Structures are given as C-alpha cells and as structure tokens.
Amino acid sequence: MSFKDSVSGLADRLAKAKSQADISEEATKQAVILPFLKELGFDVFDTTEVIPEYTADVGIRRGEKVDYAVAINGKIEFIVEAKPLNANLGSVQYNQLYRYFGVTEVRIAILTNGADYWFFTDIDAPNKMDERPFFKFSLEAYDDGDLRELEKFSKSAFNIDLVQETAAGLKYSRLAGAYITEQIQSPDDEFVKLVGRSFYEGNLTAKVVEALKPNIRRAFDDIIRQRVRQRLEVALGDDDGDEQDEQDELASAALVPAKGGVQTTDEEWQAFFIIQAIAAEVTSPSNITIRDAKAYCAVLFGDNNRKPICRLFLEGKTKSISFFDAEKNEERVHVGGPGDLYQHQARIKNVVAHYSDAMGGN
C-alpha cells in the first residue's frame, strides 16, 4: 500500500471517529493519533519507540508528562501533545510543549487533535519552540504537496537537518505570501515606491505615491487574471494562444452579477478567480459561479444555491471563508486574504468533483 493510500485510510478512520459524540482525548489517541504514528512507520506497541506519558522534569515543575515521545534509534526526535477530536487547535493551550522543548534535545513538536497536525521547531531562536507551526497537515483537506511534506516525518525518511531546512523554507514562503497578499489588498507607500522606481522617472512625492496606488492594485489584478487564464488553459488542454478570447468568454460566462445594489469587492473577485482556477482541474470553469449578497459572497456550482462550494466573508478586518463538503457540512476558516485559498485546494476540488460526478462528470 502506498503512503497516499495509507493516509487515505486514516482519513476514513477519522470520519468514523467524528461520528461519535463527544469523543475524549484518550479515544482520539486510540482511534486516530496512534494509527497516524503507525502509518509513519513507528511501532506503537514498542514503548521504547513510541513512549506514552513521557516525563521530563522542567525547572521547578516535576513529573509533568507529554502525551508521546517518538524515538528513532534510541534518540527522541519529536514529542506529541494530543487534544480531543473536537478541540480547536487555534485556541487550546499547549504550554507543556514549550517547556519540554526548552529542556530536551528534541527539535520537533507536534500538536494534534487527531484531524489536524501542527508541526513546530525552533527557527526563530535555538532551543525555543516557535510560536507558530511551520507546517500544518489536515486529514480532512490535503493535497499531494502536503503528503510529500508529511512523508519527511516518517521513520524511514526522517532527517532532522532536512526537516529544519524545509521548515525554514516553508516559514519564509508563508511570510512572503502574507506580505504579498497584504500588498495586493492595500499596497503601502514603501511598496508603491519600490515598484514605482521601475517605471516612474519623476520624484516619487507623497502625492505621486497616492496616485500610483490604484495602478499598482490594478496591476496585481491583471497578474492574477493572467495566472488564472493560464491555469484554465492548462486544465482545458488548450495550448493555442488564438483561443484566448474563447477562454475569456468561458470564464465570463460564470460571472453572475450581484443583485440589490450589492457591490462585489476586488478581494471577492480575486477569490472567485482562484476558486475557478482550482476547480478547473476537475470540471469546466463555466460551472463555477459567483453570487453576491449583503451578508456574504457565495461561490456555487452551476449557479445552484443547493450546490455551495464556499461562502466568502472578506469585508472588514477579520476575514473568513466557509467551506462545504459533499454532505453540505459547513466549516468556517479564518484567512488573511484570497491567497489563502491555495491552502484549501483539496476541499474545493473534492466538493466540486462530487457535484460534477452527480451531473455526469461535466
């Protein structure tokens, strides 16, 4: 069985576990977390390899335990703190991981609720666990790239130097993405000056910078649309540049105007184009439509309210997106901006593929 198939089996186990009401932390460990470690190649029945209730004295705190320590060739390589399946990792306390990380030689810490696995290391300061995970893996929404990163933590492939090098790359990519997303939404003066120096020959005064900002935003929009068009062309198997007008018409056919005076924002359009490009891998882009309302902006399959893909809540400082699965279960996720949609490609493709299959694969 391939690693991909093994992880798919874990996702099935997770779905069964979630069908139980109020599953406890211990039940979560047995149902999902230990099988997860097993699929990474560890012998969960060997207490010298997967050590439960691992104890390390921390300062004046004595006898505190972390849920699991995982060893390779007798050396503990990472520690695991488990939470119940219904726990939101973004709001739970995991102080034990911080304390253990600082007093042991371990360089990788994992926080999990069985469904989501957050991986931490010490990029910011040696022997001090970073506040933010460098890698997040979800059994409910992953793609081939996520699987490749996860496999680096398997017993046979684990290499701490490679993992930390990858961790630094992932962190810097995330930070760069966050900065670029911020500039797409609202370019600051320094960014406008940086770009403006490449084409503006005059003095970049405050008045000029302010005047250039709409042009910079428009340039971002054009770049995004071009990238979307390129992905559509690849997905549709069209390498002929003469067909570009046809592609534009295909994409435009999916745009349903907002009603009742509701204005669809630039961010909502950007998010729609990204979703349309992702979905193009499994269906015709014309099946993906946008319908704006006062409370949220909906992205639908076939312009059908009964076939929601997601709802966009992108106005205001706190932004979020609600994703739907094949059973129309809704999960709302906080995002920094439209660019974060690329982290949820599997969710989008799964629900679109379900709708597409139901209508005969069109």
mmCIF file of C-alpha atoms in Angstrom:
data_model
loop_
_atom_site.group_PDB
_atom_site.id
_atom_site.type_symbol
_atom_site.label_atom_id
_atom_site.label_comp_id
_atom_site.label_asym_id
_atom_site.label_seq_id
_atom_site.Cartn_x
_atom_site.Cartn_y
_atom_site.Cartn_z
ATOM 1 C CA MET A 1 0.000 0.000 0.000
ATOM 2 C CA SER A 2 1.354 3.438 -0.926
ATOM 3 C CA PHE A 3 1.799 6.221 1.610
ATOM 4 C CA LYS A 4 -1.038 8.106 -0.091
ATOM 5 C CA ASP A 5 -3.361 5.116 0.316
ATOM 6 C CA SER A 6 -2.346 4.752 3.957
ATOM 7 C CA VAL A 7 -3.197 8.373 4.698
ATOM 8 C CA SER A 8 -6.492 7.974 2.854
ATOM 9 C CA GLY A 9 -7.271 5.071 5.190
ATOM 10 C CA LEU A 10 -6.534 7.318 8.162
ATOM 11 C CA ALA A 11 -8.975 9.877 6.814
ATOM 12 C CA ASP A 12 -11.643 7.141 6.741
ATOM 13 C CA ARG A 13 -10.849 6.263 10.367
ATOM 14 C CA LEU A 14 -11.171 9.924 11.275
ATOM 15 C CA ALA A 15 -14.613 10.175 9.650
ATOM 16 C CA LYS A 16 -15.818 7.189 11.705
ATOM 17 C CA ALA A 17 -14.379 8.667 14.899
ATOM 18 C CA LYS A 18 -16.095 12.007 14.274
ATOM 19 C CA SER A 19 -19.437 10.253 14.020
ATOM 20 C CA GLN A 20 -19.180 9.549 17.753
ATOM 21 C CA ALA A 21 -20.484 12.230 20.060
ATOM 22 C CA ASP A 22 -18.031 13.973 22.433
ATOM 23 C CA ILE A 23 -15.052 11.734 21.729
ATOM 24 C CA SER A 24 -12.496 12.054 24.552
ATOM 25 C CA GLU A 25 -8.767 12.723 24.328
ATOM 26 C CA GLU A 26 -7.940 9.085 25.109
ATOM 27 C CA ALA A 27 -10.378 7.859 22.484
ATOM 28 C CA THR A 28 -8.855 10.290 19.978
ATOM 29 C CA LYS A 29 -5.418 8.842 20.677
ATOM 30 C CA GLN A 30 -6.594 5.287 20.127
ATOM 31 C CA ALA A 31 -8.796 5.996 17.122
ATOM 32 C CA VAL A 32 -6.574 8.296 15.082
ATOM 33 C CA ILE A 33 -3.313 9.544 16.626
ATOM 34 C CA LEU A 34 -1.639 6.185 17.277
ATOM 35 C CA PRO A 35 -2.693 4.874 13.836
ATOM 36 C CA PHE A 36 -1.224 8.103 12.392
ATOM 37 C CA LEU A 37 2.144 7.376 14.032
ATOM 38 C CA LYS A 38 1.900 3.780 12.865
ATOM 39 C CA GLU A 39 1.466 4.879 9.240
ATOM 40 C CA LEU A 40 4.596 6.995 9.642
ATOM 41 C CA GLY A 41 6.402 3.717 10.259
ATOM 42 C CA PHE A 42 6.641 3.673 14.045
ATOM 43 C CA ASP A 43 5.895 0.638 16.198
ATOM 44 C CA VAL A 44 3.205 1.996 18.505
ATOM 45 C CA PHE A 45 3.403 -1.164 20.616
ATOM 46 C CA ASP A 46 7.123 -0.681 21.331
ATOM 47 C CA THR A 47 7.342 1.670 24.311
ATOM 48 C CA THR A 48 10.989 2.388 23.548
ATOM 49 C CA GLU A 49 9.947 3.840 20.184
ATOM 50 C CA VAL A 50 6.591 5.463 20.923
ATOM 51 C CA ILE A 51 6.809 6.404 24.592
ATOM 52 C CA PRO A 52 3.461 7.282 26.209
ATOM 53 C CA GLU A 53 3.202 9.778 29.058
ATOM 54 C CA TYR A 54 6.799 10.834 28.619
ATOM 55 C CA THR A 55 8.177 12.642 31.671
ATOM 56 C CA ALA A 56 10.900 15.297 31.749
ATOM 57 C CA ASP A 57 11.447 17.488 34.780
ATOM 58 C CA VAL A 58 11.087 21.160 33.816
ATOM 59 C CA GLY A 59 12.561 23.651 36.286
ATOM 60 C CA ILE A 60 10.554 23.552 39.494
ATOM 61 C CA ARG A 61 7.814 21.589 37.750
ATOM 62 C CA ARG A 62 8.370 17.902 38.422
ATOM 63 C CA GLY A 63 6.626 14.885 36.972
ATOM 64 C CA GLU A 64 4.725 16.657 34.186
ATOM 65 C CA LYS A 65 4.039 14.478 31.191
ATOM 66 C CA VAL A 66 3.741 14.984 27.457
ATOM 67 C CA ASP A 67 1.461 12.517 25.666
ATOM 68 C CA TYR A 68 4.079 10.832 23.449
ATOM 69 C CA ALA A 69 7.774 10.981 22.727
ATOM 70 C CA VAL A 70 8.839 9.330 19.471
ATOM 71 C CA ALA A 71 12.339 7.862 19.200
ATOM 72 C CA ILE A 72 14.425 6.732 16.249
ATOM 73 C CA ASN A 73 17.437 4.525 17.019
ATOM 74 C CA GLY A 74 17.072 5.318 20.688
ATOM 75 C CA LYS A 75 17.056 9.101 20.272
ATOM 76 C CA ILE A 76 13.855 11.083 20.871
ATOM 77 C CA GLU A 77 13.202 13.036 17.683
ATOM 78 C CA PHE A 78 9.814 14.585 18.360
ATOM 79 C CA ILE A 79 7.185 14.956 21.049
ATOM 80 C CA VAL A 80 3.422 14.899 20.595
ATOM 81 C CA GLU A 81 0.719 16.633 22.604
ATOM 82 C CA ALA A 82 -2.789 15.320 21.980
ATOM 83 C CA LYS A 83 -6.111 17.112 22.323
ATOM 84 C CA PRO A 84 -9.681 15.797 21.925
ATOM 85 C CA LEU A 85 -11.034 15.485 18.405
ATOM 86 C CA ASN A 86 -13.428 18.394 18.852
ATOM 87 C CA ALA A 87 -10.700 20.763 20.111
ATOM 88 C CA ASN A 88 -9.801 23.830 18.055
ATOM 89 C CA LEU A 89 -6.002 23.866 17.903
ATOM 90 C CA GLY A 90 -6.026 27.609 17.380
ATOM 91 C CA SER A 91 -7.450 28.212 20.849
ATOM 92 C CA VAL A 92 -6.034 25.380 23.008
ATOM 93 C CA GLN A 93 -3.193 25.757 25.488
ATOM 94 C CA TYR A 94 -0.021 23.802 24.787
ATOM 95 C CA ASN A 95 2.420 25.188 27.323
ATOM 96 C CA GLN A 96 3.828 21.734 28.023
ATOM 97 C CA LEU A 97 5.251 21.559 24.504
ATOM 98 C CA TYR A 98 7.056 24.883 25.041
ATOM 99 C CA ARG A 99 8.503 23.766 28.367
ATOM 100 C CA TYR A 100 9.632 20.343 27.175
ATOM 101 C CA PHE A 101 11.115 21.766 24.011
ATOM 102 C CA GLY A 102 13.423 24.020 26.005
ATOM 103 C CA VAL A 103 14.859 21.356 28.311
ATOM 104 C CA THR A 104 15.241 18.398 25.954
ATOM 105 C CA GLU A 105 17.250 17.854 22.773
ATOM 106 C CA VAL A 106 14.100 17.333 20.717
ATOM 107 C CA ARG A 107 13.746 19.704 17.765
ATOM 108 C CA ILE A 108 10.251 18.829 16.526
ATOM 109 C CA ALA A 109 6.989 19.166 18.471
ATOM 110 C CA ILE A 110 3.560 18.142 17.216
ATOM 111 C CA LEU A 111 0.208 19.420 18.450
ATOM 112 C CA THR A 112 -2.796 17.435 17.255
ATOM 113 C CA ASN A 113 -6.486 16.778 17.751
ATOM 114 C CA GLY A 114 -6.379 13.706 15.523
ATOM 115 C CA ALA A 115 -7.669 15.592 12.499
ATOM 116 C CA ASP A 116 -5.120 18.420 12.316
ATOM 117 C CA TYR A 117 -1.389 18.083 12.954
ATOM 118 C CA TRP A 118 0.663 21.205 13.654
ATOM 119 C CA PHE A 119 4.457 20.850 13.447
ATOM 120 C CA PHE A 120 6.737 23.220 15.386
ATOM 121 C CA THR A 121 10.506 23.698 15.538
ATOM 122 C CA ASP A 122 12.964 26.402 16.662
ATOM 123 C CA ILE A 123 13.657 28.587 13.636
ATOM 124 C CA ASP A 124 13.303 31.933 15.452
ATOM 125 C CA ALA A 125 15.580 31.135 18.428
ATOM 126 C CA PRO A 126 17.631 27.985 19.224
ATOM 127 C CA ASN A 127 16.057 25.635 21.792
ATOM 128 C CA LYS A 128 12.910 27.775 21.992
ATOM 129 C CA MET A 129 9.839 26.462 20.238
ATOM 130 C CA ASP A 130 8.414 28.871 17.667
ATOM 131 C CA GLU A 131 5.025 30.322 18.473
ATOM 132 C CA ARG A 132 3.660 29.403 15.041
ATOM 133 C CA PRO A 133 3.808 25.990 13.340
ATOM 134 C CA PHE A 134 5.932 25.723 10.222
ATOM 135 C CA PHE A 135 3.707 23.014 8.754
ATOM 136 C CA LYS A 136 0.032 22.126 9.175
ATOM 137 C CA PHE A 137 -1.433 18.872 7.943
ATOM 138 C CA SER A 138 -5.154 18.101 7.940
ATOM 139 C CA LEU A 139 -6.562 14.631 7.317
ATOM 140 C CA GLU A 140 -9.713 16.357 6.083
ATOM 141 C CA ALA A 141 -8.054 18.570 3.470
ATOM 142 C CA TYR A 142 -4.680 17.727 1.972
ATOM 143 C CA ASP A 143 -3.064 17.517 -1.443
ATOM 144 C CA ASP A 144 -0.039 15.752 -2.927
ATOM 145 C CA GLY A 145 2.269 18.553 -1.784
ATOM 146 C CA ASP A 146 1.089 18.117 1.805
ATOM 147 C CA LEU A 147 1.701 14.367 1.552
ATOM 148 C CA ARG A 148 5.256 14.936 0.354
ATOM 149 C CA GLU A 149 5.947 17.177 3.344
ATOM 150 C CA LEU A 150 4.316 14.743 5.775
ATOM 151 C CA GLU A 151 6.328 11.794 4.484
ATOM 152 C CA LYS A 152 9.506 13.560 5.599
ATOM 153 C CA PHE A 153 8.441 12.743 9.171
ATOM 154 C CA SER A 154 8.223 9.004 8.535
ATOM 155 C CA LYS A 155 10.694 6.790 10.353
ATOM 156 C CA SER A 156 12.490 5.716 7.192
ATOM 157 C CA ALA A 157 12.855 9.234 5.764
ATOM 158 C CA PHE A 158 13.345 11.370 8.868
ATOM 159 C CA ASN A 159 16.378 13.646 8.737
ATOM 160 C CA ILE A 160 16.359 16.491 11.242
ATOM 161 C CA ASP A 161 18.669 18.707 9.162
ATOM 162 C CA LEU A 162 16.464 18.318 6.078
ATOM 163 C CA VAL A 163 13.303 18.882 8.125
ATOM 164 C CA GLN A 164 14.622 22.089 9.649
ATOM 165 C CA GLU A 165 15.819 23.325 6.277
ATOM 166 C CA THR A 166 12.355 22.626 4.875
ATOM 167 C CA ALA A 167 10.770 24.286 7.917
ATOM 168 C CA ALA A 168 12.703 27.493 7.293
ATOM 169 C CA GLY A 169 11.671 27.462 3.633
ATOM 170 C CA LEU A 170 8.007 26.919 4.486
ATOM 171 C CA LYS A 171 8.068 29.660 7.095
ATOM 172 C CA TYR A 172 9.662 32.238 4.807
ATOM 173 C CA SER A 173 7.325 31.302 1.957
ATOM 174 C CA ARG A 174 4.352 31.773 4.277
ATOM 175 C CA LEU A 175 5.607 35.150 5.483
ATOM 176 C CA ALA A 176 6.351 36.266 1.929
ATOM 177 C CA GLY A 177 2.881 35.148 0.862
ATOM 178 C CA ALA A 178 1.289 37.057 3.729
ATOM 179 C CA TYR A 179 3.213 40.202 2.763
ATOM 180 C CA ILE A 180 2.306 39.911 -0.921
ATOM 181 C CA THR A 181 -1.359 39.281 -0.049
ATOM 182 C CA GLU A 182 -1.312 42.386 2.141
ATOM 183 C CA GLN A 183 0.153 44.430 -0.690
ATOM 184 C CA ILE A 184 -2.446 43.088 -3.139
ATOM 185 C CA GLN A 185 -5.181 44.255 -0.816
ATOM 186 C CA SER A 186 -3.677 47.583 0.140
ATOM 187 C CA PRO A 187 -0.170 48.471 -1.101
ATOM 188 C CA ASP A 188 1.758 50.596 1.387
ATOM 189 C CA ASP A 189 3.841 53.640 0.471
ATOM 190 C CA GLU A 190 7.202 51.839 0.556
ATOM 191 C CA PHE A 191 5.964 49.076 -1.742
ATOM 192 C CA VAL A 192 4.497 51.602 -4.188
ATOM 193 C CA LYS A 193 7.817 53.463 -4.222
ATOM 194 C CA LEU A 194 9.711 50.211 -4.815
ATOM 195 C CA VAL A 195 7.536 49.371 -7.817
ATOM 196 C CA GLY A 196 7.249 52.975 -8.979
ATOM 197 C CA ARG A 197 11.019 53.402 -9.284
ATOM 198 C CA SER A 198 10.998 50.790 -12.062
ATOM 199 C CA PHE A 199 8.866 52.932 -14.401
ATOM 200 C CA TYR A 200 8.282 56.443 -12.960
ATOM 201 C CA GLU A 201 11.027 58.889 -13.885
ATOM 202 C CA GLY A 202 9.953 61.794 -11.720
ATOM 203 C CA ASN A 203 10.201 62.413 -7.989
ATOM 204 C CA LEU A 204 8.024 59.982 -6.011
ATOM 205 C CA THR A 205 6.353 62.525 -3.769
ATOM 206 C CA ALA A 206 3.582 61.592 -1.354
ATOM 207 C CA LYS A 207 1.023 62.885 -3.852
ATOM 208 C CA VAL A 208 2.504 60.784 -6.687
ATOM 209 C CA VAL A 209 2.648 57.668 -4.485
ATOM 210 C CA GLU A 210 -1.016 58.065 -3.581
ATOM 211 C CA ALA A 211 -1.910 58.496 -7.248
ATOM 212 C CA LEU A 212 0.029 55.356 -8.208
ATOM 213 C CA LYS A 213 -1.682 53.080 -5.672
ATOM 214 C CA PRO A 214 -4.766 52.335 -7.848
ATOM 215 C CA ASN A 215 -2.418 51.451 -10.722
ATOM 216 C CA ILE A 216 -0.452 49.037 -8.539
ATOM 217 C CA ARG A 217 -3.673 47.377 -7.357
ATOM 218 C CA ARG A 218 -4.877 47.134 -10.966
ATOM 219 C CA ALA A 219 -1.539 45.577 -11.985
ATOM 220 C CA PHE A 220 -1.983 42.918 -9.288
ATOM 221 C CA ASP A 221 -5.491 42.213 -10.558
ATOM 222 C CA ASP A 222 -4.189 41.838 -14.108
ATOM 223 C CA ILE A 223 -1.456 39.446 -12.987
ATOM 224 C CA ILE A 224 -3.954 37.319 -11.062
ATOM 225 C CA ARG A 225 -6.316 37.185 -14.046
ATOM 226 C CA GLN A 226 -3.451 36.205 -16.345
ATOM 227 C CA ARG A 227 -2.383 33.414 -13.993
ATOM 228 C CA VAL A 228 -5.972 32.206 -13.754
ATOM 229 C CA ARG A 229 -6.289 32.243 -17.540
ATOM 230 C CA GLN A 230 -3.073 30.232 -17.881
ATOM 231 C CA ARG A 231 -4.331 27.632 -15.394
ATOM 232 C CA LEU A 232 -7.634 27.435 -17.223
ATOM 233 C CA GLU A 233 -5.834 26.852 -20.495
ATOM 234 C CA VAL A 234 -3.728 24.072 -18.986
ATOM 235 C CA ALA A 235 -6.735 22.461 -17.308
ATOM 236 C CA LEU A 236 -8.708 22.542 -20.542
ATOM 237 C CA GLY A 237 -5.801 21.219 -22.604
ATOM 238 C CA ASP A 238 -5.652 24.366 -24.740
ATOM 239 C CA ASP A 239 -2.143 25.413 -25.758
ATOM 240 C CA ASP A 240 -3.270 27.552 -28.679
ATOM 241 C CA GLY A 241 -2.933 31.259 -27.927
ATOM 242 C CA ASP A 242 -5.534 32.026 -30.613
ATOM 243 C CA GLU A 243 -8.160 30.502 -28.323
ATOM 244 C CA GLN A 244 -7.631 33.109 -25.610
ATOM 245 C CA ASP A 245 -10.833 35.007 -26.443
ATOM 246 C CA GLU A 246 -12.797 31.777 -26.106
ATOM 247 C CA GLN A 247 -11.265 31.220 -22.668
ATOM 248 C CA ASP A 248 -12.211 34.739 -21.601
ATOM 249 C CA GLU A 249 -15.785 34.129 -22.705
ATOM 250 C CA LEU A 250 -15.846 30.841 -20.813
ATOM 251 C CA ALA A 251 -14.687 32.481 -17.635
ATOM 252 C CA SER A 252 -17.014 35.444 -18.083
ATOM 253 C CA ALA A 253 -19.994 33.141 -18.576
ATOM 254 C CA ALA A 254 -19.593 32.023 -14.994
ATOM 255 C CA LEU A 255 -19.969 35.515 -13.540
ATOM 256 C CA VAL A 256 -23.428 36.112 -12.140
ATOM 257 C CA PRO A 257 -23.975 39.805 -11.333
ATOM 258 C CA ALA A 258 -24.837 40.768 -7.772
ATOM 259 C CA LYS A 259 -28.382 41.925 -7.104
ATOM 260 C CA GLY A 260 -29.973 44.601 -4.974
ATOM 261 C CA GLY A 261 -27.122 47.082 -5.342
ATOM 262 C CA VAL A 262 -24.586 44.803 -3.641
ATOM 263 C CA GLN A 263 -21.035 45.584 -4.773
ATOM 264 C CA THR A 264 -18.697 42.647 -5.292
ATOM 265 C CA THR A 265 -15.296 43.726 -3.954
ATOM 266 C CA ASP A 266 -11.922 43.246 -5.628
ATOM 267 C CA GLU A 267 -10.987 40.664 -2.994
ATOM 268 C CA GLU A 268 -14.166 38.690 -3.685
ATOM 269 C CA TRP A 269 -13.384 38.692 -7.405
ATOM 270 C CA GLN A 270 -9.813 37.603 -6.706
ATOM 271 C CA ALA A 271 -11.079 34.768 -4.500
ATOM 272 C CA PHE A 272 -13.568 33.700 -7.154
ATOM 273 C CA PHE A 273 -10.924 33.582 -9.882
ATOM 274 C CA ILE A 274 -8.665 31.483 -7.635
ATOM 275 C CA ILE A 275 -11.510 29.062 -6.826
ATOM 276 C CA GLN A 276 -12.433 28.844 -10.509
ATOM 277 C CA ALA A 277 -8.830 28.027 -11.424
ATOM 278 C CA ILE A 278 -8.541 25.353 -8.729
ATOM 279 C CA ALA A 279 -11.871 23.794 -9.720
ATOM 280 C CA ALA A 280 -10.848 23.766 -13.395
ATOM 281 C CA GLU A 281 -8.794 20.663 -12.655
ATOM 282 C CA VAL A 282 -11.978 18.647 -12.119
ATOM 283 C CA THR A 283 -14.748 20.442 -14.032
ATOM 284 C CA SER A 284 -15.449 23.053 -16.682
ATOM 285 C CA PRO A 285 -14.768 26.572 -15.326
ATOM 286 C CA SER A 286 -18.189 27.667 -16.575
ATOM 287 C CA ASN A 287 -19.727 25.507 -13.816
ATOM 288 C CA ILE A 288 -18.251 27.757 -11.132
ATOM 289 C CA THR A 289 -20.339 30.867 -10.488
ATOM 290 C CA ILE A 290 -20.370 33.758 -8.065
ATOM 291 C CA ARG A 291 -23.440 35.250 -6.429
ATOM 292 C CA ASP A 292 -23.036 38.159 -4.039
ATOM 293 C CA ALA A 293 -25.325 39.067 -1.147
ATOM 294 C CA LYS A 294 -25.191 41.541 1.717
ATOM 295 C CA ALA A 295 -24.037 39.037 4.348
ATOM 296 C CA TYR A 296 -21.543 37.094 2.232
ATOM 297 C CA CYS A 297 -20.451 36.298 -1.310
ATOM 298 C CA ALA A 298 -21.336 32.755 -2.427
ATOM 299 C CA VAL A 299 -19.418 30.615 -4.887
ATOM 300 C CA LEU A 300 -21.714 27.956 -6.327
ATOM 301 C CA PHE A 301 -21.640 25.005 -8.662
ATOM 302 C CA GLY A 302 -23.880 25.562 -11.695
ATOM 303 C CA ASP A 303 -25.359 28.746 -10.181
ATOM 304 C CA ASN A 304 -27.341 26.471 -7.864
ATOM 305 C CA ASN A 305 -27.871 27.518 -4.239
ATOM 306 C CA ARG A 306 -28.200 23.855 -3.348
ATOM 307 C CA LYS A 307 -24.643 23.227 -4.521
ATOM 308 C CA PRO A 308 -22.485 25.591 -2.457
ATOM 309 C CA ILE A 309 -18.708 25.440 -2.787
ATOM 310 C CA CYS A 310 -17.888 28.141 -0.278
ATOM 311 C CA ARG A 311 -19.012 31.473 1.151
ATOM 312 C CA LEU A 312 -16.664 34.445 1.283
ATOM 313 C CA PHE A 313 -16.620 36.787 4.256
ATOM 314 C CA LEU A 314 -13.835 39.101 3.115
ATOM 315 C CA GLU A 315 -15.070 42.531 4.108
ATOM 316 C CA GLY A 316 -13.662 44.110 7.252
ATOM 317 C CA LYS A 317 -10.506 43.346 9.208
ATOM 318 C CA THR A 318 -11.469 39.803 10.223
ATOM 319 C CA LYS A 319 -11.769 37.680 7.091
ATOM 320 C CA SER A 320 -13.022 34.110 6.788
ATOM 321 C CA ILE A 321 -14.273 31.568 4.267
ATOM 322 C CA SER A 322 -16.855 28.853 4.853
ATOM 323 C CA PHE A 323 -16.108 25.616 3.017
ATOM 324 C CA PHE A 324 -18.714 22.956 2.230
ATOM 325 C CA ASP A 325 -18.246 19.213 1.833
ATOM 326 C CA ALA A 326 -20.296 16.758 -0.243
ATOM 327 C CA GLU A 327 -22.892 16.473 2.566
ATOM 328 C CA LYS A 328 -23.136 20.291 2.715
ATOM 329 C CA ASN A 329 -21.479 20.426 6.126
ATOM 330 C CA GLU A 330 -20.035 23.889 6.585
ATOM 331 C CA GLU A 331 -16.700 24.767 8.209
ATOM 332 C CA ARG A 332 -15.633 28.366 8.600
ATOM 333 C CA VAL A 333 -11.903 29.111 8.432
ATOM 334 C CA HIS A 334 -10.194 32.416 9.216
ATOM 335 C CA VAL A 335 -7.956 33.679 6.387
ATOM 336 C CA GLY A 336 -5.605 36.551 5.738
ATOM 337 C CA GLY A 337 -6.927 37.085 2.218
ATOM 338 C CA PRO A 338 -7.840 35.369 -1.069
ATOM 339 C CA GLY A 339 -4.359 33.886 -1.472
ATOM 340 C CA ASP A 340 -5.001 31.553 1.473
ATOM 341 C CA LEU A 341 -7.440 29.633 -0.736
ATOM 342 C CA TYR A 342 -4.484 27.772 -2.228
ATOM 343 C CA GLN A 343 -4.059 26.087 1.182
ATOM 344 C CA HIS A 344 -7.544 24.566 0.772
ATOM 345 C CA GLN A 345 -7.343 23.223 -2.776
ATOM 346 C CA ALA A 346 -8.280 19.694 -1.719
ATOM 347 C CA ARG A 347 -11.516 20.888 -0.061
ATOM 348 C CA ILE A 348 -12.536 22.818 -3.156
ATOM 349 C CA LYS A 349 -11.693 20.064 -5.629
ATOM 350 C CA ASN A 350 -13.404 17.381 -3.529
ATOM 351 C CA VAL A 351 -16.772 19.132 -3.315
ATOM 352 C CA VAL A 352 -16.643 20.276 -6.955
ATOM 353 C CA ALA A 353 -15.787 16.729 -8.082
ATOM 354 C CA HIS A 354 -18.794 15.459 -6.091
ATOM 355 C CA TYR A 355 -21.158 17.915 -7.792
ATOM 356 C CA SER A 356 -19.585 17.217 -11.173
ATOM 357 C CA ASP A 357 -19.949 13.433 -10.790
ATOM 358 C CA ALA A 358 -23.580 13.892 -9.769
ATOM 359 C CA MET A 359 -24.301 15.666 -13.045
ATOM 360 C CA GLY A 360 -22.445 13.150 -15.172
ATOM 361 C CA GLY A 361 -18.904 14.475 -14.981
ATOM 362 C CA ASN A 362 -19.482 17.695 -16.929
#
